C-alpha atoms as a printed R data frame, in Angstrom:
    type eleno elety resid chain resno       x       y       z
1   ATOM     1    CA   UNK     A     1 -23.347  -5.125 -17.043
2   ATOM     2    CA   UNK     A     2 -23.160  -2.019 -19.548
3   ATOM     3    CA   UNK     A     3 -22.286   1.511 -18.574
4   ATOM     4    CA   UNK     A     4 -23.205   4.693 -20.135
5   ATOM     5    CA   UNK     A     5 -20.382   6.165 -22.030
6   ATOM     6    CA   UNK     A     6 -20.044   9.105 -19.892
7   ATOM     7    CA   UNK     A     7 -19.206   6.876 -16.654
8   ATOM     8    CA   UNK     A     8 -16.861   4.245 -15.630
9   ATOM     9    CA   UNK     A     9 -17.430   1.577 -13.372
10  ATOM    10    CA   UNK     A    10 -15.519   1.726  -9.921
11  ATOM    11    CA   UNK     A    11 -12.356  -0.019  -9.762
12  ATOM    12    CA   UNK     A    12 -12.517  -2.835  -7.284
13  ATOM    13    CA   UNK     A    13  -9.613  -5.189  -6.365
14  ATOM    14    CA   UNK     A    14 -10.041  -8.832  -5.727
15  ATOM    15    CA   UNK     A    15  -8.443  -9.929  -2.543
16  ATOM    16    CA   UNK     A    16  -5.422 -12.405  -2.744
17  ATOM    17    CA   UNK     A    17  -6.505 -15.926  -1.868
18  ATOM    18    CA   UNK     A    18  -4.036 -18.007   0.729
19  ATOM    19    CA   UNK     A    19  -2.076 -19.828  -2.344
20  ATOM    20    CA   UNK     A    20  -1.685 -16.196  -4.254
21  ATOM    21    CA   UNK     A    21  -0.525 -14.478  -0.824
22  ATOM    22    CA   UNK     A    22   1.765 -17.486   0.012
23  ATOM    23    CA   UNK     A    23   3.479 -17.295  -3.683
24  ATOM    24    CA   UNK     A    24   3.696 -13.529  -3.332
25  ATOM    25    CA   UNK     A    25   5.495 -13.709  -0.070
26  ATOM    26    CA   UNK     A    26   8.011 -16.034  -1.424
27  ATOM    27    CA   UNK     A    27   8.633 -14.303  -4.723
28  ATOM    28    CA   UNK     A    28   8.489 -10.747  -3.060
29  ATOM    29    CA   UNK     A    29  10.825 -11.879  -0.493
30  ATOM    30    CA   UNK     A    30  13.329 -13.034  -3.132
31  ATOM    31    CA   UNK     A    31  13.082  -9.593  -4.884
32  ATOM    32    CA   UNK     A    32  13.322  -7.514  -1.895
33  ATOM    33    CA   UNK     A    33  16.230  -9.511  -0.622
34  ATOM    34    CA   UNK     A    34  18.003  -8.516  -3.956
35  ATOM    35    CA   UNK     A    35  17.223  -4.857  -3.698
36  ATOM    36    CA   UNK     A    36  18.209  -4.574  -0.314
37  ATOM    37    CA   UNK     A    37  21.738  -6.564  -0.719
38  ATOM    38    CA   UNK     A    38  22.311  -3.978  -3.984
39  ATOM    39    CA   UNK     A    39  20.782  -1.150  -3.152
40  ATOM    40    CA   UNK     A    40  19.958  -0.809   0.249
41  ATOM    41    CA   UNK     A    41  16.432   0.078   0.319
42  ATOM    42    CA   UNK     A    42  13.078  -0.985  -1.403
43  ATOM    43    CA   UNK     A    43   9.920   1.187  -2.041
44  ATOM    44    CA   UNK     A    44   6.719   0.244  -3.574
45  ATOM    45    CA   UNK     A    45   3.060   1.489  -3.711
46  ATOM    46    CA   UNK     A    46   0.888  -0.334  -1.143
47  ATOM    47    CA   UNK     A    47  -2.341   1.476  -0.890
48  ATOM    48    CA   UNK     A    48  -4.463  -0.842   0.636
49  ATOM    49    CA   UNK     A    49  -4.307  -2.682   4.193
50  ATOM    50    CA   UNK     A    50  -3.948  -5.889   2.699
51  ATOM    51    CA   UNK     A    51  -0.794  -4.815   0.641
52  ATOM    52    CA   UNK     A    52   0.657  -2.982   3.573
53  ATOM    53    CA   UNK     A    53   0.243  -6.292   5.517
54  ATOM    54    CA   UNK     A    54   1.613  -8.428   2.874
55  ATOM    55    CA   UNK     A    55   4.740  -5.995   2.463
56  ATOM    56    CA   UNK     A    56   5.222  -5.850   5.949
57  ATOM    57    CA   UNK     A    57   5.393  -9.772   6.137
58  ATOM    58    CA   UNK     A    58   7.686  -9.911   3.435
59  ATOM    59    CA   UNK     A    59   9.859  -7.409   5.265
60  ATOM    60    CA   UNK     A    60  10.136  -9.558   8.156
61  ATOM    61    CA   UNK     A    61  10.802 -12.772   6.035
62  ATOM    62    CA   UNK     A    62  13.800 -10.598   4.475
63  ATOM    63    CA   UNK     A    63  15.078  -9.948   7.882
64  ATOM    64    CA   UNK     A    64  15.035 -13.450   8.780
65  ATOM    65    CA   UNK     A    65  16.871 -14.472   5.632
66  ATOM    66    CA   UNK     A    66  19.333 -12.016   5.666
67  ATOM    67    CA   UNK     A    67  19.652 -12.310   9.528
68  ATOM    68    CA   UNK     A    68  19.979  -8.646   9.910
69  ATOM    69    CA   UNK     A    69  17.257  -6.136  11.380
70  ATOM    70    CA   UNK     A    70  15.013  -4.884   8.490
71  ATOM    71    CA   UNK     A    71  12.200  -2.328   8.871
72  ATOM    72    CA   UNK     A    72   9.265  -1.029   6.776
73  ATOM    73    CA   UNK     A    73   7.764   2.193   6.645
74  ATOM    74    CA   UNK     A    74   4.305   3.014   5.387
75  ATOM    75    CA   UNK     A    75   2.159   6.128   4.677
76  ATOM    76    CA   UNK     A    76  -1.143   4.530   3.361
77  ATOM    77    CA   UNK     A    77   0.329   4.791   0.008
78  ATOM    78    CA   UNK     A    78   3.778   3.762  -0.148
79  ATOM    79    CA   UNK     A    79   5.938   1.288   1.820
80  ATOM    80    CA   UNK     A    80   9.763   1.566   2.245
81  ATOM    81    CA   UNK     A    81  11.739  -1.338   3.164
82  ATOM    82    CA   UNK     A    82  15.228  -0.962   4.438
83  ATOM    83    CA   UNK     A    83  17.767  -2.116   6.906
84  ATOM    84    CA   UNK     A    84  17.053  -0.911  10.615
85  ATOM    85    CA   UNK     A    85  20.208   1.418  10.999
86  ATOM    86    CA   UNK     A    86  19.507   3.248   7.689
87  ATOM    87    CA   UNK     A    87  15.819   3.750   8.667
88  ATOM    88    CA   UNK     A    88  17.244   5.998  11.272
89  ATOM    89    CA   UNK     A    89  17.659   8.823   8.825
90  ATOM    90    CA   UNK     A    90  14.619  10.718   8.082
91  ATOM    91    CA   UNK     A    91  16.092  11.785   5.015
92  ATOM    92    CA   UNK     A    92  15.652   8.385   3.373
93  ATOM    93    CA   UNK     A    93  11.899   8.232   3.458
94  ATOM    94    CA   UNK     A    94  10.089  11.379   4.325
95  ATOM    95    CA   UNK     A    95   6.552  11.454   5.234
96  ATOM    96    CA   UNK     A    96   6.651   7.603   6.017
97  ATOM    97    CA   UNK     A    97   5.581   6.138   9.202
98  ATOM    98    CA   UNK     A    98   7.644   3.093  10.856
99  ATOM    99    CA   UNK     A    99   6.317  -0.283  11.210
100 ATOM   100    CA   UNK     A   100   8.540  -3.313  12.571
């Protein structure tokens, strides 16, 4: 499909299929586990409900892996994953809402 030079097609994301999501959960869980153990928190853009759900699932898996309470905070654009005791400090993630 061609578009006039003055217009651009709207960006549309293709939803993840079940295999991609499963691989993402495993790989992202390893990444987040590393960041939490070395830096104490992990922040990433998650601007769709699908991505927020994926990262919240990752946060739950990381908590199970580390056997520590892990929480995620989302504001519709970003999500922060951190240990529960650090999440109680509002200066860590201003403007984000909690998701357990």
